[in-house]
Amino acid sequence: MSEQREQWQSTAGFVMAAIGSAVGLGNIWRFSYITYENGGGAFLVPYILALFIVGIPLLLLEFGIGHYMKASAPLSMFRIDRRFQWVGWWAVGFTMFGILIYYCVVIAWCLNFIVFSLYQPWQDLAGGANAFFFGQFLGAQDAGGSLHGPFELTGPRLTVVISLALVWAINGVVVGRGLRAGVEPVIRVFIPLLFVLMIGLVVWSLFLPGAGQGLSWYLHPDWSKLADWRVWVAAITQIFFTLSLGFGIMIAYASYLPERSNITRNALITAFADSFFAIFAGVAVFATLGFMAQAKGMPVSEVVTSGIGLAFVSYPKVISELPFLSSLFGVVFFTALAIAGLSSSISLIQAFVSALSDKYRINRGKAVGTLCTIGFLLGLVFTTGAGISWLDIVDHFMTSYGLVLVGLLEALIVGWVFGGERLGAHIEEAGEFRFSAHYGTFMRLLMTGALALTWFGLHQTGGGLGPFLARLFVLLSIAGVWLQRSWLDYSLKIIIPVVLLGLIDRSLAQEFAAPYGGYSATAVVGIGAGWLFVTLIVAVVIDLHSWRAGEGRRG
Ligand code: PHE
C-alpha cells in the first residue's frame, strides 16, 4: 500500500499546502475577534508564547509522525500502538463533522458578502450593518432585535444555502481530483493569490486616515492581561486552531512527503508564515477599525462589534465609509477570506479521505462525493435562524476540548509510547541535519525565553497555591529544557501535557461556573459536549472494526 501512496510533486507544494491549511478563517476572522476580546495587543504575548511552547513542538510531532508512519492519523496511531487507533479517528471525525461543517458556512457567508460588497445593501437599512447581518441576512433576530436561542430553529436562509452548496461543490471537485491533480495545483494558485490580496489590503488600510489610532490600540501590550487565565486559554486554543493541530491534517499531509525531507525547516516555515499572516491581517483589520473610529468620532472600542460578527458587521460598515473604490475593498477582503477558508477546508477533507482509504478500499470520487453531500446537509442547521448560536457553542467545544484533548493524547502517546527522542532522531535523519547543533540550541533559547516571560506573567497573579505551583513548574521546565538530552522529548512528555491539563482544568472550571456564552445549560451540554461525545463513540466503533486484510500486521 505504501508503494502506491501519492507524493507531493515538490517540497514547495507540500509547504504551500501546509500553509494553506494553517492560514484560514482562523487567521483573519477568528484571530481578529479573539484578539479583540482578549485585550487587543496584549493578546499577542500569550499567543506568541503558546506558539513556541505548544504550537511548534506539536507541529513537529504531527509532521514527524505522519512522515515516519507514511499514514493518516488513525493508521499512524495504530502503528504506534494498536490501542490508539481511535485517537486518530476521533481527530479527523469531530473536525470533519464538527468544525468543518460550520467553517464552510462561514466561507459561504464570505461568498455572499463578495456580492453584497458590490451594492452594499446595509446602507439604507435601519440598524445598518448589524441589522443586515444578524437580521436580514441570517434571520437570527426576533422582532425585538435579540438573537434567537439555540432551539429556535427557524427555516434555513436560501442565500446562505446556495453559497454553501457552492462551497461544498468546490471542495468536492478539488479533493475528488486527488492530491496531485487537485489539491496541489489549486493550492499553488490560492496561496500566492491570498498573500497578494492581503498585502494589498494592508497597504490600502494603512493609508486610511485614523489607521494609526487603530494600530496603536492593536499593538499596545497590556501586561496585566497576562494575569487572566482566560487570555491564556484563548491563546493556546487559538494556536491549535490556527496551526490545524489536532485535526489529523498535518499528519496526513506529511505522509505524502518523500523519504528525504527537512521536517524542521518545513514546520518552522509553516508556523511562522501562519502567525505572520495572522498578525499582518490584524494590521489591516485594526487599521480599518481605526479609520472608522475616526470617521465616526468615537473610540475604537465603541465602533467594533465583538465576536463572530466582527468581520461581517464592522467590515461592511467600514466599506460604506470608504471615500473611493469601496466595493473593490469589500470584494478583495471577502475574496481573501474565502480563499483562505477553502484552502483549509480542502486540507481537512483530504485528511479524512486519506484516513478512510488507509482503512477501507474506497472509490475516491464516490467517497468525496458522499462526504461533501453529508457535509452540506449537516451544514444546513447552521443556516437557520439559530445557526449563529450553534456555531458559537460548537466552535467553543470543538476547539477548547476536542483539539486540546487530541493534542494532549498525541503528546502523551508519542512522548511516552513511541518515544520523543526517537521522533527527534527520525526528524534529524530525514532532514540530514542535526538538532543538537543549531536547531536544538535555538529551540532551547526560544523555549527558555517563552517560559521566562510566562514566569513574569504568572508573577503578577499574586499568591495562592495554583499560581505558586504554576511558577514552580515553569522554573523546573526551564531547567529541564537545558538538562534533558532531547528538548523535544522533554517537551512532549512533560511540558505540553502539564500545560494542556492546566488549560483543560481552567476551561472546565469556567464551564461549571456558568454555562458558556450565557446559553442554557441544556443547549451547551446537548449541542457542544454532545457533539464531541457522539463523534468519540463513532471513533471507537470504527476502531473496533478491524483493518482490511494484512494491514494490521504492519503495526
Ligand atoms: N487552520 C485553520 C484556520 O485557521 C483551521 C481549519 C483547518 C479549519 C481546516 C477547518 C479546516 O482556519
Coordinates of C-alpha atoms and ligand atoms in Angstrom, one line a residue:
M1 CA 0.0 0.0 0.0
S2 CA 2.7 2.4 0.9
E3 CA 4.3 1.9 -2.5
Q4 CA 1.2 3.5 -4.2
R5 CA 0.9 6.3 -1.7
E6 CA 0.7 9.6 -3.6
Q7 CA 3.5 12.1 -3.2
W8 CA 3.8 15.8 -3.4
Q9 CA 5.2 17.0 -6.7
S10 CA 7.7 19.1 -4.8
T11 CA 8.5 20.2 -1.3
A12 CA 7.3 23.7 -2.2
G13 CA 3.9 22.1 -3.0
F14 CA 3.8 20.5 0.5
V15 CA 4.9 23.7 2.3
M16 CA 2.3 25.7 0.5
A17 CA -0.4 23.1 1.2
A18 CA 0.6 23.1 4.9
I19 CA 0.5 26.9 5.0
G20 CA -2.8 26.8 3.1
S21 CA -4.3 24.5 5.7
A22 CA -2.9 26.7 8.6
V23 CA -3.8 30.0 7.1
G24 CA -7.6 30.2 7.1
L25 CA -10.6 31.9 8.5
G26 CA -8.8 31.3 11.8
N27 CA -6.2 33.9 10.9
I28 CA -8.5 36.7 9.8
W29 CA -12.0 36.1 11.1
R30 CA -11.3 34.2 14.3
F31 CA -7.9 35.8 15.2
S32 CA -9.3 39.3 14.9
Y33 CA -12.3 38.8 17.2
I34 CA -10.3 36.6 19.7
T35 CA -7.6 39.3 19.8
Y36 CA -10.2 41.9 20.2
E37 CA -12.0 40.1 23.1
N38 CA -8.7 39.4 24.9
G39 CA -7.3 42.8 25.2
G40 CA -6.0 43.6 21.7
G41 CA -2.2 43.8 21.5
A42 CA -1.9 42.2 25.0
F43 CA -3.1 39.0 23.4
L44 CA -0.1 38.8 21.1
V45 CA 2.1 38.0 24.0
P46 CA 0.5 34.8 25.2
Y47 CA -0.3 34.0 21.6
I48 CA 3.4 34.0 20.7
L49 CA 4.4 32.2 23.8
A50 CA 1.8 29.5 23.1
L51 CA 3.3 29.2 19.6
F52 CA 6.7 28.3 20.9
I53 CA 5.8 26.3 23.9
V54 CA 2.9 24.2 22.4
G55 CA 2.5 25.0 18.7
I56 CA 5.9 24.3 17.2
P57 CA 6.6 21.1 19.2
L58 CA 3.2 19.7 18.3
L59 CA 3.6 20.7 14.6
L60 CA 6.9 18.8 14.6
L61 CA 5.2 15.9 16.2
E62 CA 2.4 15.8 13.6
F63 CA 4.8 16.2 10.6
G64 CA 7.3 13.8 12.1
I65 CA 4.8 11.0 12.8
G66 CA 3.0 11.3 9.5
H67 CA 6.3 11.2 7.7
Y68 CA 7.6 8.3 9.8
M69 CA 4.5 6.2 9.5
K70 CA 3.6 7.2 6.0
A71 CA 0.0 7.1 7.1
S72 CA -3.0 9.2 8.0
A73 CA -3.8 9.9 11.7
P74 CA -5.7 6.7 12.6
L75 CA -3.2 4.4 10.9
S76 CA -0.3 6.3 12.4
M77 CA -1.7 6.0 15.9
F78 CA -2.4 2.3 15.2
R79 CA 1.1 1.7 14.2
I80 CA 2.4 3.4 17.3
D81 CA 0.3 1.1 19.4
R82 CA -2.8 -0.8 18.2
R83 CA -4.8 0.5 21.1
F84 CA -4.7 4.1 19.9
Q85 CA -6.3 4.0 16.5
W86 CA -9.5 5.7 17.9
V87 CA -7.5 8.8 18.7
G88 CA -6.8 9.3 15.0
W89 CA -10.4 8.6 14.1
W90 CA -11.7 11.0 16.7
A91 CA -9.4 13.7 15.5
V92 CA -10.4 13.5 11.9
G93 CA -14.0 12.7 12.8
F94 CA -15.1 15.6 15.0
T95 CA -13.1 18.1 13.0
M96 CA -14.6 16.9 9.7
F97 CA -18.2 16.6 11.1
G98 CA -17.9 19.4 13.6
I99 CA -15.5 22.2 12.8
L100 CA -15.6 21.9 9.1
I101 CA -19.4 21.9 9.0
Y102 CA -19.8 25.4 10.4
Y103 CA -16.5 26.5 8.9
C104 CA -17.9 26.0 5.4
V105 CA -20.9 28.0 6.4
V106 CA -18.7 30.9 7.3
I107 CA -16.9 30.5 3.9
A108 CA -20.4 30.6 2.4
W109 CA -21.1 33.9 4.1
C110 CA -17.9 35.3 2.6
L111 CA -19.1 34.4 -0.9
N112 CA -22.4 36.2 -0.2
F113 CA -20.5 39.2 1.1
I114 CA -18.4 39.4 -2.0
V115 CA -21.6 40.1 -3.9
F116 CA -23.1 42.3 -1.2
S117 CA -20.0 44.5 -1.3
L118 CA -20.9 45.5 -4.8
Y119 CA -24.2 47.2 -3.8
Q120 CA -23.9 47.4 0.0
P121 CA -27.5 46.6 0.9
W122 CA -26.9 47.5 4.6
Q123 CA -26.6 51.2 3.7
D124 CA -30.2 52.1 3.6
L125 CA -31.3 49.8 6.3
A126 CA -32.4 51.0 9.7
G127 CA -29.9 49.4 12.1
G128 CA -27.2 49.4 9.5
A129 CA -24.7 46.6 9.0
N130 CA -25.6 44.9 12.3
A131 CA -29.3 44.6 11.5
F132 CA -28.3 43.5 8.0
F133 CA -26.0 40.7 9.1
F134 CA -28.0 39.3 12.0
G135 CA -31.4 40.2 10.9
Q136 CA -31.9 40.3 7.2
F137 CA -29.1 38.0 6.1
L138 CA -29.1 35.3 8.8
G139 CA -32.6 35.7 10.1
A140 CA -31.2 35.2 13.5
Q141 CA -33.0 38.0 15.3
D142 CA -36.5 38.2 16.6
A143 CA -38.8 41.2 16.3
G144 CA -37.2 42.8 19.4
G145 CA -33.7 42.6 17.9
S146 CA -32.4 40.0 20.2
L147 CA -30.7 36.8 18.9
H148 CA -32.6 33.6 18.6
G149 CA -31.8 30.9 21.2
P150 CA -30.2 27.7 20.0
F151 CA -33.6 25.9 19.9
E152 CA -35.4 28.4 17.8
L153 CA -34.6 26.8 14.5
T154 CA -36.3 28.9 12.0
G155 CA -36.1 28.0 8.4
P156 CA -32.7 27.9 6.5
R157 CA -31.8 31.0 4.7
L158 CA -31.8 30.4 1.0
T159 CA -29.0 32.8 0.1
V160 CA -26.7 31.0 2.5
V161 CA -27.8 27.6 1.4
I162 CA -27.0 28.4 -2.2
S163 CA -23.5 29.6 -1.5
L164 CA -23.0 26.7 1.0
A165 CA -23.7 24.3 -1.8
L166 CA -21.2 26.1 -4.0
V167 CA -18.5 25.8 -1.2
W168 CA -19.1 22.1 -0.9
A169 CA -19.0 21.7 -4.7
I170 CA -15.6 23.4 -4.9
N171 CA -14.3 21.2 -2.0
G172 CA -15.6 18.1 -3.8
V173 CA -14.2 18.9 -7.2
V174 CA -10.7 19.8 -5.8
V175 CA -10.3 16.9 -3.4
G176 CA -12.0 14.5 -5.8
R177 CA -9.3 15.0 -8.3
G178 CA -6.7 13.8 -5.9
L179 CA -3.6 15.2 -4.3
R180 CA -1.5 15.8 -7.4
A181 CA -4.2 16.8 -9.9
G182 CA -6.5 18.7 -7.5
V183 CA -5.2 19.8 -4.1
E184 CA -1.6 20.7 -5.0
P185 CA -2.2 22.8 -8.2
V186 CA -5.2 24.6 -6.6
I187 CA -3.2 25.5 -3.5
R188 CA -0.3 26.7 -5.7
V189 CA -2.6 29.3 -7.1
F190 CA -4.6 30.1 -4.0
I191 CA -1.7 30.8 -1.6
P192 CA 0.3 33.3 -3.7
L193 CA -3.0 35.0 -4.6
L194 CA -4.0 35.2 -1.0
F195 CA -0.8 36.8 0.1
V196 CA -1.0 39.3 -2.8
L197 CA -4.6 40.2 -1.8
M198 CA -3.6 40.6 1.8
I199 CA -0.6 42.8 1.1
G200 CA -2.9 45.0 -1.0
L201 CA -5.4 45.2 1.9
V202 CA -2.8 46.1 4.5
V203 CA -1.2 48.8 2.3
W204 CA -4.5 50.2 1.5
S205 CA -5.7 50.2 5.1
L206 CA -2.5 51.9 6.3
F207 CA -3.3 54.9 4.1
L208 CA -6.7 55.4 5.6
P209 CA -7.0 58.4 7.9
G210 CA -7.2 57.2 11.5
A211 CA -5.3 54.0 10.8
G212 CA -2.7 54.9 13.4
Q213 CA -5.3 55.1 16.1
G214 CA -6.4 51.5 15.4
L215 CA -2.9 50.3 15.2
S216 CA -1.8 51.7 18.4
W217 CA -4.7 50.1 20.1
Y218 CA -3.8 46.8 18.4
L219 CA -0.1 46.9 19.2
H220 CA -0.1 48.2 22.7
P221 CA 0.6 45.4 25.1
D222 CA -1.1 45.5 28.4
W223 CA 1.0 43.1 30.6
S224 CA -1.6 42.9 33.3
K225 CA -3.7 40.8 30.9
L226 CA -1.2 38.0 31.4
A227 CA -2.7 37.6 34.9
D228 CA -6.0 36.5 33.4
W229 CA -6.2 32.7 32.8
R230 CA -8.9 33.2 30.2
V231 CA -6.4 35.0 27.9
W232 CA -4.0 32.1 28.1
V233 CA -6.7 29.6 27.4
A234 CA -7.8 31.6 24.4
A235 CA -4.2 31.9 23.2
I236 CA -3.5 28.2 23.3
T237 CA -6.7 27.2 21.7
Q238 CA -6.2 29.7 19.0
I239 CA -2.8 28.2 18.3
F240 CA -4.3 24.8 18.0
F241 CA -7.0 26.1 15.6
T242 CA -4.7 28.2 13.5
L243 CA -1.9 25.7 13.0
S244 CA -4.5 23.0 12.2
L245 CA -3.2 20.9 15.2
G246 CA -5.3 18.1 16.5
F247 CA -7.2 17.8 13.2
G248 CA -5.1 15.0 11.8
I249 CA -4.4 17.2 8.8
M250 CA -0.7 17.8 9.3
I251 CA -0.1 14.1 9.9
A252 CA -1.8 13.2 6.6
Y253 CA -0.1 16.0 4.6
A254 CA 3.3 14.9 5.9
S255 CA 2.6 11.3 4.9
Y256 CA 2.9 12.3 1.3
L257 CA 6.4 13.6 1.7
P258 CA 9.4 11.9 0.1
E259 CA 11.8 9.9 2.3
R260 CA 14.3 12.7 2.5
S261 CA 12.6 15.8 3.8
N262 CA 13.6 18.6 6.1
I263 CA 10.7 18.4 8.5
T264 CA 12.1 21.0 10.9
R265 CA 12.5 23.6 8.3
N266 CA 9.1 23.0 6.9
A267 CA 7.5 23.1 10.3
L268 CA 9.2 26.4 11.1
I269 CA 8.2 27.9 7.8
T270 CA 4.6 26.8 8.2
A271 CA 4.4 28.1 11.8
F272 CA 6.0 31.4 11.1
A273 CA 4.1 32.1 7.9
D274 CA 0.9 31.3 9.7
S275 CA 1.4 33.6 12.7
F276 CA 2.9 36.3 10.5
F277 CA -0.2 36.2 8.3
A278 CA -2.5 36.5 11.3
I279 CA -0.6 39.4 12.8
F280 CA -0.3 41.0 9.4
A281 CA -4.0 40.6 8.7
G282 CA -4.7 42.0 12.1
V283 CA -2.9 45.2 10.9
A284 CA -5.5 45.5 8.1
V285 CA -8.4 44.8 10.4
F286 CA -7.4 47.2 13.2
A287 CA -6.2 49.9 10.9
T288 CA -9.6 50.0 9.2
L289 CA -11.3 50.0 12.5
G290 CA -9.2 53.0 13.5
F291 CA -10.3 54.7 10.3
M292 CA -13.9 54.0 11.2
A293 CA -13.5 55.3 14.7
Q294 CA -12.1 58.5 13.4
A295 CA -14.8 58.9 10.8
K296 CA -17.5 58.4 13.5
G297 CA -15.6 60.4 16.1
M298 CA -15.7 57.6 18.6
P299 CA -13.0 55.5 20.4
V300 CA -12.1 52.2 18.7
S301 CA -13.7 50.1 21.4
E302 CA -17.1 51.6 20.6
V303 CA -17.2 51.1 16.8
V304 CA -16.4 47.4 17.0
T305 CA -18.8 44.5 17.1
S306 CA -17.2 41.8 19.2
G307 CA -17.5 38.1 18.5
I308 CA -18.3 36.2 15.4
G309 CA -19.8 39.2 13.7
L310 CA -16.6 41.3 13.7
A311 CA -15.7 40.6 10.1
F312 CA -19.3 40.7 8.9
V313 CA -20.6 43.7 10.7
S314 CA -17.6 46.0 11.3
Y315 CA -16.1 45.5 7.9
P316 CA -19.2 46.2 5.9
K317 CA -19.6 49.4 7.9
V318 CA -16.1 50.3 7.0
I319 CA -16.7 49.6 3.4
S320 CA -19.5 52.0 3.2
E321 CA -17.4 54.7 4.8
L322 CA -14.6 54.5 2.3
P323 CA -14.2 57.5 0.1
F324 CA -13.5 55.7 -3.1
L325 CA -13.4 52.2 -4.6
S326 CA -15.3 50.9 -1.6
S327 CA -16.8 48.0 -3.4
L328 CA -13.4 46.8 -4.5
F329 CA -12.1 46.9 -1.0
G330 CA -15.0 44.7 0.1
V331 CA -14.6 42.3 -2.8
V332 CA -10.9 41.9 -2.0
F333 CA -11.4 41.4 1.7
F334 CA -14.1 38.8 1.3
T335 CA -12.3 37.0 -1.5
A336 CA -9.2 36.7 0.6
L337 CA -11.3 35.3 3.4
A338 CA -13.0 32.8 1.1
I339 CA -9.7 31.6 -0.5
A340 CA -8.0 31.3 2.9
G341 CA -11.0 29.2 4.1
L342 CA -11.2 27.0 1.1
S343 CA -7.5 26.0 1.2
S344 CA -8.2 24.9 4.8
S345 CA -11.4 23.0 4.2
I346 CA -9.7 21.2 1.3
S347 CA -6.9 20.0 3.6
L348 CA -9.3 18.6 6.1
I349 CA -11.4 16.6 3.6
Q350 CA -8.1 15.3 2.1
A351 CA -7.1 14.2 5.6
F352 CA -10.4 12.4 6.1
V353 CA -10.3 10.7 2.8
S354 CA -6.7 9.6 3.5
A355 CA -7.8 8.1 6.8
L356 CA -10.7 6.3 5.0
S357 CA -8.5 4.9 2.2
D358 CA -5.9 3.7 4.7
K359 CA -8.6 1.5 6.3
Y360 CA -11.1 0.7 3.6
R361 CA -11.0 0.0 -0.1
I362 CA -12.8 3.1 -1.3
N363 CA -13.5 4.7 -4.6
R364 CA -12.1 8.2 -4.1
G365 CA -14.6 10.0 -6.3
K366 CA -17.6 8.4 -4.6
A367 CA -16.2 8.8 -1.1
V368 CA -15.5 12.5 -1.7
G369 CA -19.0 13.0 -3.2
T370 CA -20.7 11.3 -0.3
L371 CA -18.6 13.2 2.3
C372 CA -19.4 16.6 0.7
T373 CA -23.1 15.8 0.4
I374 CA -23.2 14.9 4.1
G375 CA -21.2 18.0 5.0
F376 CA -23.6 20.2 3.1
L377 CA -26.7 18.6 4.7
L378 CA -25.3 18.8 8.2
G379 CA -24.3 22.4 7.5
L380 CA -28.0 23.3 6.9
V381 CA -28.6 23.6 10.7
F382 CA -26.1 26.5 10.7
T383 CA -28.0 28.3 8.0
T384 CA -31.1 28.5 10.2
G385 CA -32.0 31.4 12.5
A386 CA -30.4 29.5 15.4
G387 CA -27.3 28.9 13.4
I388 CA -25.2 31.5 14.9
S389 CA -25.7 30.2 18.5
W390 CA -24.9 26.7 17.3
L391 CA -21.8 27.9 15.6
D392 CA -20.7 29.7 18.8
I393 CA -21.3 26.7 21.0
V394 CA -19.9 24.0 18.7
D395 CA -16.8 26.1 17.9
H396 CA -16.2 26.6 21.7
F397 CA -16.4 22.9 22.5
M398 CA -14.6 21.6 19.5
T399 CA -11.7 23.9 19.9
S400 CA -11.3 24.2 23.7
Y401 CA -11.8 20.5 24.4
G402 CA -11.6 18.5 21.1
L403 CA -8.4 19.9 19.7
V404 CA -6.8 20.3 23.0
L405 CA -7.6 16.7 24.1
V406 CA -6.3 15.3 20.9
G407 CA -3.1 17.4 21.3
L408 CA -2.7 16.1 24.8
L409 CA -3.2 12.5 23.7
E410 CA -0.8 12.9 20.8
A411 CA 1.9 14.4 23.1
L412 CA 1.5 11.6 25.7
I413 CA 1.3 8.8 23.1
V414 CA 4.3 10.0 21.0
G415 CA 6.3 11.2 24.0
W416 CA 5.9 8.1 26.2
V417 CA 4.9 5.2 23.9
F418 CA 6.6 6.0 20.6
G419 CA 9.4 8.0 22.3
G420 CA 10.1 11.7 21.9
E421 CA 13.8 11.0 21.4
R422 CA 13.0 8.6 18.7
L423 CA 10.9 11.1 16.9
G424 CA 13.6 13.7 17.2
A425 CA 16.1 11.2 15.8
H426 CA 13.8 10.5 12.9
I427 CA 13.4 14.1 12.1
E428 CA 17.1 14.7 12.2
E429 CA 17.8 11.8 10.0
A430 CA 15.1 12.5 7.4
G431 CA 16.4 16.1 7.1
E432 CA 20.1 15.1 7.2
F433 CA 20.6 17.7 9.7
R434 CA 21.3 17.8 13.4
F435 CA 19.0 19.1 16.0
S436 CA 21.5 19.3 18.8
A437 CA 24.0 21.5 16.9
H438 CA 22.0 24.5 15.8
Y439 CA 18.3 24.0 16.0
G440 CA 18.4 22.4 19.4
T441 CA 20.1 25.4 20.9
F442 CA 17.8 27.8 19.0
M443 CA 14.7 26.0 20.3
R444 CA 16.0 25.8 23.8
L445 CA 16.7 29.5 23.8
L446 CA 13.2 30.2 22.4
M447 CA 11.5 28.0 24.9
T448 CA 13.5 29.5 27.8
G449 CA 12.6 33.0 26.7
A450 CA 8.9 32.0 26.4
L451 CA 8.9 30.2 29.8
A452 CA 10.7 33.1 31.4
L453 CA 8.1 35.5 30.1
T454 CA 5.4 33.2 31.4
W455 CA 7.1 33.3 34.8
F456 CA 7.0 37.0 34.9
G457 CA 3.4 36.9 33.8
L458 CA 2.4 34.5 36.5
H459 CA 4.3 36.6 39.0
Q460 CA 1.6 39.2 38.6
T461 CA -1.2 36.8 39.5
G462 CA -0.2 37.1 43.2
G463 CA -0.4 34.4 45.8
G464 CA -2.3 31.2 46.2
L465 CA -1.4 27.6 45.7
G466 CA -2.3 27.4 42.0
P467 CA -0.1 30.3 40.8
F468 CA 2.7 29.1 43.1
L469 CA 2.7 25.6 41.6
A470 CA 2.5 27.1 38.1
R471 CA 5.6 29.2 38.8
L472 CA 7.4 26.3 40.2
F473 CA 6.6 24.3 37.2
V474 CA 7.8 27.0 34.9
L475 CA 11.2 27.1 36.7
L476 CA 11.6 23.4 36.6
S477 CA 10.7 23.4 32.9
I478 CA 13.4 25.9 32.2
A479 CA 15.9 23.6 34.0
G480 CA 14.5 20.6 32.1
V481 CA 14.8 22.2 28.7
W482 CA 18.6 22.6 29.2
L483 CA 19.3 19.5 31.2
Q484 CA 17.5 16.9 29.2
R485 CA 19.2 15.4 26.2
S486 CA 16.3 15.9 23.9
W487 CA 14.3 19.1 24.3
L488 CA 11.6 17.7 22.1
D489 CA 11.2 14.6 24.2
Y490 CA 11.0 16.7 27.4
S491 CA 8.5 19.0 25.8
L492 CA 6.2 16.2 24.6
K493 CA 6.5 14.1 27.8
I494 CA 6.2 16.8 30.4
I495 CA 5.7 20.4 29.4
I496 CA 2.9 20.1 26.9
P497 CA 0.8 17.6 28.9
V498 CA 1.1 19.8 32.0
V499 CA 0.2 22.9 30.2
L500 CA -2.7 21.3 28.4
L501 CA -4.0 19.6 31.6
G502 CA -3.9 23.0 33.3
L503 CA -5.8 24.5 30.4
I504 CA -8.5 21.9 30.5
D505 CA -8.8 22.3 34.2
R506 CA -9.3 26.1 33.8
S507 CA -11.7 25.7 31.0
L508 CA -13.8 23.2 33.0
A509 CA -13.8 25.4 36.0
Q510 CA -15.2 28.2 33.8
E511 CA -17.8 25.8 32.3
F512 CA -19.1 24.9 35.8
A513 CA -19.1 28.5 37.0
A514 CA -21.6 29.4 34.3
P515 CA -22.9 27.9 31.1
Y516 CA -20.8 29.0 28.1
G517 CA -21.8 32.3 26.4
G518 CA -24.9 32.7 28.5
Y519 CA -26.8 30.0 26.7
S520 CA -28.9 27.5 28.6
A521 CA -27.1 24.6 30.2
T522 CA -29.2 22.2 28.1
A523 CA -28.0 23.8 24.9
V524 CA -24.4 23.9 25.9
V525 CA -24.3 20.3 27.1
G526 CA -26.5 18.9 24.4
I527 CA -25.0 20.7 21.4
G528 CA -21.4 21.2 22.5
A529 CA -20.5 18.3 24.7
G530 CA -22.9 16.0 22.9
W531 CA -21.3 16.7 19.6
L532 CA -17.9 15.7 20.9
F533 CA -19.3 12.7 22.7
V534 CA -21.1 11.3 19.6
T535 CA -18.0 11.6 17.4
L536 CA -16.0 9.9 20.1
I537 CA -18.3 6.9 20.1
V538 CA -18.2 6.7 16.4
A539 CA -14.4 6.8 16.5
V540 CA -14.3 3.9 19.0
V541 CA -16.7 1.9 16.8
I542 CA -14.5 2.4 13.7
D543 CA -11.5 1.4 15.8
L544 CA -13.1 -1.9 16.8
H545 CA -13.8 -2.7 13.1
S546 CA -10.6 -4.5 12.0
W547 CA -8.3 -3.4 9.3
R548 CA -8.6 -4.8 5.8
A549 CA -6.6 -8.0 5.4
G550 CA -2.9 -7.6 6.0
E551 CA -2.9 -4.1 7.3
G552 CA -3.0 -4.9 11.0
R553 CA 0.2 -7.0 10.8
R554 CA 2.2 -3.9 9.7
G555 CA 1.6 -2.3 13.1
Ligands
PHE1 N1 -6.0 26.4 10.5 C1 -7.3 26.6 10.0 C2 -7.7 28.0 10.2 O1 -7.0 28.8 10.8 C3 -8.3 25.7 10.8 C4 -9.0 24.8 9.9 C5 -8.3 23.9 9.1 C6 -10.4 24.8 9.9 C7 -9.1 23.0 8.4 C8 -11.1 23.9 9.2 C9 -10.4 23.0 8.4 O2 -8.7 28.5 9.6

